[in-house]
Amino acid sequence: MSDCIFCKIVSGDIPSKKIFEDELCYAFYDINPQSDVHFLVIPKTHDMQAVKDINEANSNVVAHIFEVIAELTCEMNIDSYRVITNCGEGAGQTVKHLHFHVLSGDNLNENLV
Ligand code: AMP
């Protein structure tokens, strides 16, 4: 989508601190980290704005993203982390391109759930 900031990151039109990419997803550090480690993993395509758009036809991409999160955190020697996705403005979503926050650090003991 032409005006989506995350699509522009995937295309390289906006710079990012890339961690990983493959044919389905792109991982990069969050520009405003909320923890010692804070990165995002997103699908390369814009067909899912949020969790509400996940369905039988595209859930393979979400499964793949979780496999990538498991691999990346293992490579980074991170064994305690939180994966968050906000769905809708009321939940704090600011970018309408599905994304998963991966956070790790000392502040994760402030449990919401
Ligand atoms: P959310 O509020 O759940 O939609 O998360 C959007 C996240 O994208 C926020 O944590 C922002 O800090 C992050 N973000 C926005 N623009 C950029 C950017 N250009 N590079 C990296 N992260 C970004």
Tab-separated table of N, CA and C and ligand atoms in Angstrom:
chain	number	residue	atom	x	y	z
A	1	MET	N	0.856	-1.195	0.000
A	1	MET	CA	0.000	0.000	0.000
A	1	MET	C	0.889	1.241	0.000
A	2	SER	N	0.622	2.180	-0.885
A	2	SER	CA	1.581	3.251	-1.170
A	2	SER	C	1.832	4.177	0.018
A	3	ASP	N	0.829	4.389	0.881
A	3	ASP	CA	1.054	5.333	1.979
A	3	ASP	C	1.322	4.634	3.310
A	4	CYS	N	1.637	3.349	3.266
A	4	CYS	CA	1.895	2.596	4.505
A	4	CYS	C	3.384	2.653	4.847
A	5	ILE	N	3.687	3.105	6.053
A	5	ILE	CA	5.078	3.266	6.476
A	5	ILE	C	5.815	1.918	6.504
A	6	PHE	N	5.119	0.847	6.891
A	6	PHE	CA	5.797	-0.455	6.950
A	6	PHE	C	6.009	-1.024	5.546
A	7	CYS	N	5.093	-0.759	4.614
A	7	CYS	CA	5.337	-1.169	3.221
A	7	CYS	C	6.562	-0.446	2.675
A	8	LYS	N	6.711	0.826	3.060
A	8	LYS	CA	7.877	1.595	2.599
A	8	LYS	C	9.167	1.084	3.222
A	9	ILE	N	9.091	0.565	4.442
A	9	ILE	CA	10.272	-0.045	5.057
A	9	ILE	C	10.641	-1.325	4.313
A	10	VAL	N	9.631	-2.130	3.986
A	10	VAL	CA	9.896	-3.373	3.247
A	10	VAL	C	10.527	-3.065	1.888
A	11	SER	N	10.043	-2.032	1.212
A	11	SER	CA	10.558	-1.700	-0.132
A	11	SER	C	11.896	-0.979	-0.080
A	12	GLY	N	12.270	-0.496	1.112
A	12	GLY	CA	13.526	0.238	1.237
A	12	GLY	C	13.377	1.739	1.046
A	13	ASP	N	12.161	2.207	0.809
A	13	ASP	CA	11.939	3.646	0.629
A	13	ASP	C	12.133	4.413	1.938
A	14	ILE	N	11.897	3.735	3.067
A	14	ILE	CA	12.200	4.299	4.386
A	14	ILE	C	13.258	3.393	5.017
A	15	PRO	N	14.343	3.975	5.527
A	15	PRO	CA	15.404	3.134	6.104
A	15	PRO	C	14.962	2.453	7.401
A	16	SER	N	15.551	1.318	7.678
A	16	SER	CA	15.253	0.612	8.931
A	16	SER	C	16.493	-0.137	9.370
A	17	LYS	N	16.502	-0.509	10.638
A	17	LYS	CA	17.587	-1.344	11.159
A	17	LYS	C	17.137	-2.795	11.008
A	18	LYS	N	17.405	-3.335	9.827
A	18	LYS	CA	16.913	-4.682	9.491
A	18	LYS	C	17.646	-5.750	10.285
A	19	ILE	N	16.872	-6.723	10.743
A	19	ILE	CA	17.445	-7.885	11.427
A	19	ILE	C	17.433	-9.086	10.498
A	20	PHE	N	16.335	-9.216	9.752
A	20	PHE	CA	16.127	-10.435	8.955
A	20	PHE	C	15.051	-10.162	7.923
A	21	GLU	N	15.162	-10.833	6.777
A	21	GLU	CA	14.024	-10.873	5.851
A	21	GLU	C	14.080	-12.157	5.051
A	22	ASP	N	12.919	-12.616	4.640
A	22	ASP	CA	12.822	-13.711	3.673
A	22	ASP	C	11.662	-13.383	2.752
A	23	GLU	N	11.153	-14.359	2.035
A	23	GLU	CA	10.125	-14.055	1.022
A	23	GLU	C	8.792	-13.630	1.652
A	24	LEU	N	8.578	-13.984	2.923
A	24	LEU	CA	7.279	-13.716	3.551
A	24	LEU	C	7.291	-12.591	4.583
A	25	CYS	N	8.413	-12.378	5.235
A	25	CYS	CA	8.398	-11.436	6.362
A	25	CYS	C	9.673	-10.609	6.457
A	26	TYR	N	9.588	-9.572	7.294
A	26	TYR	CA	10.690	-8.621	7.463
A	26	TYR	C	10.754	-8.280	8.952
A	27	ALA	N	11.944	-8.330	9.532
A	27	ALA	CA	12.132	-8.022	10.959
A	27	ALA	C	13.094	-6.854	11.093
A	28	PHE	N	12.755	-5.905	11.968
A	28	PHE	CA	13.583	-4.704	12.144
A	28	PHE	C	13.356	-4.127	13.534
A	29	TYR	N	14.359	-3.342	13.994
A	29	TYR	CA	14.250	-2.766	15.327
A	29	TYR	C	13.248	-1.619	15.351
A	30	ASP	N	12.479	-1.561	16.430
A	30	ASP	CA	11.509	-0.479	16.608
A	30	ASP	C	12.245	0.848	16.813
A	31	ILE	N	11.740	1.895	16.178
A	31	ILE	CA	12.392	3.209	16.241
A	31	ILE	C	12.249	3.850	17.624
A	32	ASN	N	11.295	3.379	18.399
A	32	ASN	CA	11.032	3.945	19.727
A	32	ASN	C	10.950	2.808	20.746
A	33	PRO	N	12.117	2.198	21.057
A	33	PRO	CA	12.094	0.959	21.851
A	33	PRO	C	11.489	1.137	23.233
A	34	GLN	N	10.673	0.176	23.607
A	34	GLN	CA	10.006	0.189	24.913
A	34	GLN	C	10.661	-0.762	25.898
A	35	SER	N	11.747	-1.402	25.479
A	35	SER	CA	12.449	-2.354	26.320
A	35	SER	C	13.893	-2.436	25.820
A	36	ASP	N	14.752	-3.166	26.529
A	36	ASP	CA	16.156	-3.264	26.103
A	36	ASP	C	16.257	-3.779	24.668
A	37	VAL	N	15.474	-4.794	24.374
A	37	VAL	CA	15.359	-5.303	23.002
A	37	VAL	C	13.919	-5.105	22.565
A	38	HIS	N	13.736	-4.486	21.425
A	38	HIS	CA	12.382	-4.277	20.910
A	38	HIS	C	12.461	-4.270	19.385
A	39	PHE	N	11.998	-5.360	18.805
A	39	PHE	CA	11.935	-5.391	17.347
A	39	PHE	C	10.557	-5.813	16.881
A	40	LEU	N	10.321	-5.590	15.588
A	40	LEU	CA	9.024	-5.876	14.979
A	40	LEU	C	9.213	-6.912	13.882
A	41	VAL	N	8.245	-7.790	13.740
A	41	VAL	CA	8.241	-8.709	12.604
A	41	VAL	C	6.919	-8.516	11.878
A	42	ILE	N	7.019	-8.284	10.575
A	42	ILE	CA	5.823	-7.960	9.783
A	42	ILE	C	5.762	-8.826	8.535
A	43	PRO	N	4.547	-9.093	8.043
A	43	PRO	CA	4.445	-9.719	6.721
A	43	PRO	C	4.896	-8.720	5.667
A	44	LYS	N	5.465	-9.209	4.571
A	44	LYS	CA	5.888	-8.277	3.520
A	44	LYS	C	4.700	-7.671	2.787
A	45	THR	N	3.610	-8.390	2.726
A	45	THR	CA	2.438	-7.878	2.018
A	45	THR	C	1.497	-7.165	2.989
A	46	HIS	N	0.644	-6.323	2.426
A	46	HIS	CA	-0.213	-5.460	3.251
A	46	HIS	C	-1.623	-6.026	3.420
A	47	ASP	N	-1.854	-7.272	3.050
A	47	ASP	CA	-3.237	-7.769	3.048
A	47	ASP	C	-3.842	-7.910	4.443
A	48	MET	N	-3.021	-7.938	5.482
A	48	MET	CA	-3.540	-8.000	6.853
A	48	MET	C	-3.186	-6.701	7.578
A	49	GLN	N	-4.197	-5.940	7.940
A	49	GLN	CA	-3.955	-4.715	8.722
A	49	GLN	C	-3.697	-5.049	10.188
A	50	ALA	N	-4.338	-6.108	10.647
A	50	ALA	CA	-4.252	-6.487	12.062
A	50	ALA	C	-4.746	-7.922	12.201
A	51	VAL	N	-4.746	-8.405	13.433
A	51	VAL	CA	-5.171	-9.785	13.692
A	51	VAL	C	-6.569	-10.061	13.142
A	52	LYS	N	-7.415	-9.041	13.115
A	52	LYS	CA	-8.796	-9.225	12.627
A	52	LYS	C	-8.834	-9.722	11.185
A	53	ASP	N	-7.757	-9.545	10.446
A	53	ASP	CA	-7.726	-9.915	9.031
A	53	ASP	C	-7.083	-11.276	8.772
A	54	ILE	N	-6.683	-11.970	9.845
A	54	ILE	CA	-6.074	-13.293	9.670
A	54	ILE	C	-7.171	-14.308	9.362
A	55	ASN	N	-6.934	-15.113	8.337
A	55	ASN	CA	-7.923	-16.134	7.973
A	55	ASN	C	-7.205	-17.374	7.429
A	56	GLU	N	-8.016	-18.340	6.995
A	56	GLU	CA	-7.473	-19.624	6.548
A	56	GLU	C	-6.487	-19.458	5.391
A	57	ALA	N	-6.700	-18.424	4.590
A	57	ALA	CA	-5.865	-18.249	3.394
A	57	ALA	C	-4.514	-17.611	3.689
A	58	ASN	N	-4.398	-16.893	4.810
A	58	ASN	CA	-3.137	-16.181	5.065
A	58	ASN	C	-2.464	-16.547	6.398
A	59	SER	N	-3.093	-17.429	7.174
A	59	SER	CA	-2.539	-17.722	8.508
A	59	SER	C	-1.186	-18.430	8.438
A	60	ASN	N	-0.848	-18.989	7.273
A	60	ASN	CA	0.478	-19.599	7.124
A	60	ASN	C	1.582	-18.557	7.311
A	61	VAL	N	1.303	-17.321	6.907
A	61	VAL	CA	2.299	-16.253	7.063
A	61	VAL	C	2.498	-15.941	8.544
A	62	VAL	N	1.408	-15.954	9.299
A	62	VAL	CA	1.494	-15.680	10.741
A	62	VAL	C	2.262	-16.812	11.435
A	63	ALA	N	1.970	-18.034	11.061
A	63	ALA	CA	2.717	-19.168	11.638
A	63	ALA	C	4.196	-19.031	11.323
A	64	HIS	N	4.485	-18.640	10.104
A	64	HIS	CA	5.884	-18.464	9.698
A	64	HIS	C	6.553	-17.361	10.529
A	65	ILE	N	5.834	-16.273	10.762
A	65	ILE	CA	6.392	-15.183	11.562
A	65	ILE	C	6.756	-15.685	12.957
A	66	PHE	N	5.921	-16.521	13.549
A	66	PHE	CA	6.246	-17.041	14.881
A	66	PHE	C	7.450	-17.987	14.832
A	67	GLU	N	7.592	-18.724	13.738
A	67	GLU	CA	8.803	-19.551	13.589
A	67	GLU	C	10.041	-18.652	13.527
A	68	VAL	N	9.926	-17.540	12.794
A	68	VAL	CA	11.048	-16.600	12.668
A	68	VAL	C	11.355	-15.963	14.026
A	69	ILE	N	10.324	-15.601	14.779
A	69	ILE	CA	10.550	-15.034	16.119
A	69	ILE	C	11.305	-16.041	16.995
A	70	ALA	N	10.917	-17.298	16.929
A	70	ALA	CA	11.601	-18.333	17.724
A	70	ALA	C	13.065	-18.445	17.306
A	71	GLU	N	13.323	-18.395	16.000
A	71	GLU	CA	14.712	-18.519	15.516
A	71	GLU	C	15.543	-17.288	15.891
A	72	LEU	N	14.976	-16.099	15.684
A	72	LEU	CA	15.742	-14.875	15.944
A	72	LEU	C	16.068	-14.725	17.427
A	73	THR	N	15.096	-14.974	18.287
A	73	THR	CA	15.357	-14.848	19.726
A	73	THR	C	16.381	-15.893	20.173
A	74	CYS	N	16.342	-17.068	19.572
A	74	CYS	CA	17.338	-18.101	19.894
A	74	CYS	C	18.731	-17.622	19.481
A	75	GLU	N	18.836	-17.080	18.263
A	75	GLU	CA	20.134	-16.570	17.780
A	75	GLU	C	20.648	-15.424	18.657
A	76	MET	N	19.724	-14.625	19.199
A	76	MET	CA	20.109	-13.498	20.047
A	76	MET	C	20.337	-13.913	21.502
A	77	ASN	N	20.179	-15.215	21.778
A	77	ASN	CA	20.305	-15.747	23.149
A	77	ASN	C	19.312	-15.093	24.099
A	78	ILE	N	18.133	-14.816	23.603
A	78	ILE	CA	17.064	-14.255	24.429
A	78	ILE	C	16.113	-15.391	24.788
A	79	ASP	N	15.990	-15.682	26.081
A	79	ASP	CA	15.072	-16.774	26.441
A	79	ASP	C	13.809	-16.274	27.141
A	80	SER	N	13.796	-14.986	27.534
A	80	SER	CA	12.576	-14.421	28.121
A	80	SER	C	12.168	-13.211	27.299
A	81	TYR	N	11.005	-13.288	26.757
A	81	TYR	CA	10.540	-12.176	25.915
A	81	TYR	C	9.027	-12.205	25.834
A	82	ARG	N	8.474	-11.107	25.323
A	82	ARG	CA	7.025	-10.993	25.163
A	82	ARG	C	6.725	-10.633	23.716
A	83	VAL	N	5.702	-11.276	23.159
A	83	VAL	CA	5.241	-10.962	21.803
A	83	VAL	C	3.886	-10.292	21.937
A	84	ILE	N	3.782	-9.095	21.357
A	84	ILE	CA	2.547	-8.308	21.471
A	84	ILE	C	2.097	-7.886	20.088
A	85	THR	N	0.790	-7.942	19.851
A	85	THR	CA	0.240	-7.322	18.660
A	85	THR	C	-1.002	-6.541	19.063
A	86	ASN	N	-1.052	-5.282	18.663
A	86	ASN	CA	-2.207	-4.444	18.964
A	86	ASN	C	-3.175	-4.498	17.789
A	87	CYS	N	-4.448	-4.672	18.101
A	87	CYS	CA	-5.477	-4.723	17.051
A	87	CYS	C	-6.488	-3.609	17.309
A	88	GLY	N	-6.418	-2.566	16.490
A	88	GLY	CA	-7.353	-1.451	16.627
A	88	GLY	C	-6.784	-0.305	17.436
A	89	GLU	N	-7.255	0.896	17.124
A	89	GLU	CA	-6.738	2.098	17.790
A	89	GLU	C	-6.965	2.053	19.293
A	90	GLY	N	-8.086	1.488	19.727
A	90	GLY	CA	-8.393	1.405	21.151
A	90	GLY	C	-7.397	0.548	21.910
A	91	ALA	N	-6.716	-0.339	21.182
A	91	ALA	CA	-5.687	-1.188	21.805
A	91	ALA	C	-4.300	-0.602	21.622
A	92	GLY	N	-4.222	0.573	20.985
A	92	GLY	CA	-2.922	1.229	20.821
A	92	GLY	C	-2.281	1.056	19.465
A	93	GLN	N	-3.012	0.446	18.511
A	93	GLN	CA	-2.411	0.254	17.187
A	93	GLN	C	-2.289	1.596	16.465
A	94	THR	N	-1.079	1.905	16.003
A	94	THR	CA	-0.837	3.156	15.282
A	94	THR	C	-0.501	2.924	13.808
A	95	VAL	N	0.015	1.743	13.491
A	95	VAL	CA	0.356	1.422	12.093
A	95	VAL	C	-0.541	0.278	11.644
A	96	LYS	N	-1.327	0.519	10.598
A	96	LYS	CA	-2.321	-0.465	10.164
A	96	LYS	C	-1.737	-1.420	9.123
A	97	HIS	N	-0.703	-2.090	9.546
A	97	HIS	CA	-0.052	-3.171	8.780
A	97	HIS	C	0.329	-4.182	9.855
A	98	LEU	N	-0.201	-5.396	9.760
A	98	LEU	CA	0.000	-6.380	10.837
A	98	LEU	C	1.465	-6.421	11.279
A	99	HIS	N	1.676	-6.357	12.582
A	99	HIS	CA	3.038	-6.445	13.093
A	99	HIS	C	3.032	-7.056	14.485
A	100	PHE	N	4.124	-7.737	14.784
A	100	PHE	CA	4.311	-8.363	16.089
A	100	PHE	C	5.526	-7.722	16.750
A	101	HIS	N	5.282	-7.116	17.928
A	101	HIS	CA	6.366	-6.562	18.733
A	101	HIS	C	7.030	-7.716	19.483
A	102	VAL	N	8.349	-7.738	19.501
A	102	VAL	CA	9.082	-8.686	20.346
A	102	VAL	C	9.915	-7.856	21.312
A	103	LEU	N	9.622	-8.032	22.610
A	103	LEU	CA	10.252	-7.214	23.650
A	103	LEU	C	10.969	-8.109	24.647
A	104	SER	N	12.151	-7.648	25.065
A	104	SER	CA	12.875	-8.371	26.105
A	104	SER	C	13.669	-7.368	26.939
A	105	GLY	N	13.646	-7.565	28.245
A	105	GLY	CA	14.388	-6.662	29.115
A	105	GLY	C	13.855	-6.729	30.525
A	106	ASP	N	14.463	-5.908	31.379
A	106	ASP	CA	14.136	-5.961	32.806
A	106	ASP	C	12.748	-5.426	33.132
A	107	ASN	N	12.140	-4.655	32.238
A	107	ASN	CA	10.841	-4.050	32.550
A	107	ASN	C	9.660	-4.977	32.256
A	108	LEU	N	9.927	-6.219	31.855
A	108	LEU	CA	8.811	-7.101	31.502
A	108	LEU	C	8.125	-7.704	32.713
A	109	ASN	N	8.597	-7.370	33.910
A	109	ASN	CA	7.890	-7.899	35.093
A	109	ASN	C	6.639	-7.086	35.419
A	110	GLU	N	6.417	-6.004	34.628
A	110	GLU	CA	5.178	-5.232	34.790
A	110	GLU	C	4.087	-5.943	33.984
A	111	ASN	N	3.553	-6.987	34.607
A	111	ASN	CA	2.653	-7.857	33.854
A	111	ASN	C	1.288	-7.240	33.644
A	112	LEU	N	0.793	-7.309	32.425
A	112	LEU	CA	-0.600	-6.974	32.136
A	112	LEU	C	-1.443	-8.228	32.205
A	113	VAL	N	-0.883	-9.322	31.782
A	113	VAL	CA	-1.624	-10.588	31.777
A	113	VAL	C	-0.821	-11.659	32.473
B	1	AMP	P1	1.646	-0.106	17.164
B	1	AMP	O1	1.515	1.118	18.029
B	1	AMP	O2	1.332	-1.379	17.845
B	1	AMP	O3	0.888	0.070	15.865
B	1	AMP	O4	3.183	-0.209	16.814
B	1	AMP	C1	3.792	0.549	15.821
B	1	AMP	C2	5.253	0.575	16.151
B	1	AMP	O5	5.965	0.995	14.993
B	1	AMP	C3	5.611	1.561	17.271
B	1	AMP	O6	6.245	0.832	18.341
B	1	AMP	C4	6.576	2.540	16.596
B	1	AMP	O7	7.617	2.964	17.426
B	1	AMP	C5	7.076	1.714	15.417
B	1	AMP	N1	7.543	2.496	14.285
B	1	AMP	C6	6.901	3.503	13.666
B	1	AMP	N2	7.644	3.972	12.647
B	1	AMP	C7	8.780	3.231	12.621
B	1	AMP	C8	9.958	3.225	11.802
B	1	AMP	N3	10.113	4.086	10.792
B	1	AMP	N4	10.932	2.336	12.071
B	1	AMP	C9	10.799	1.465	13.101
B	1	AMP	N5	9.710	1.415	13.898
B	1	AMP	C10	8.718	2.281	13.668
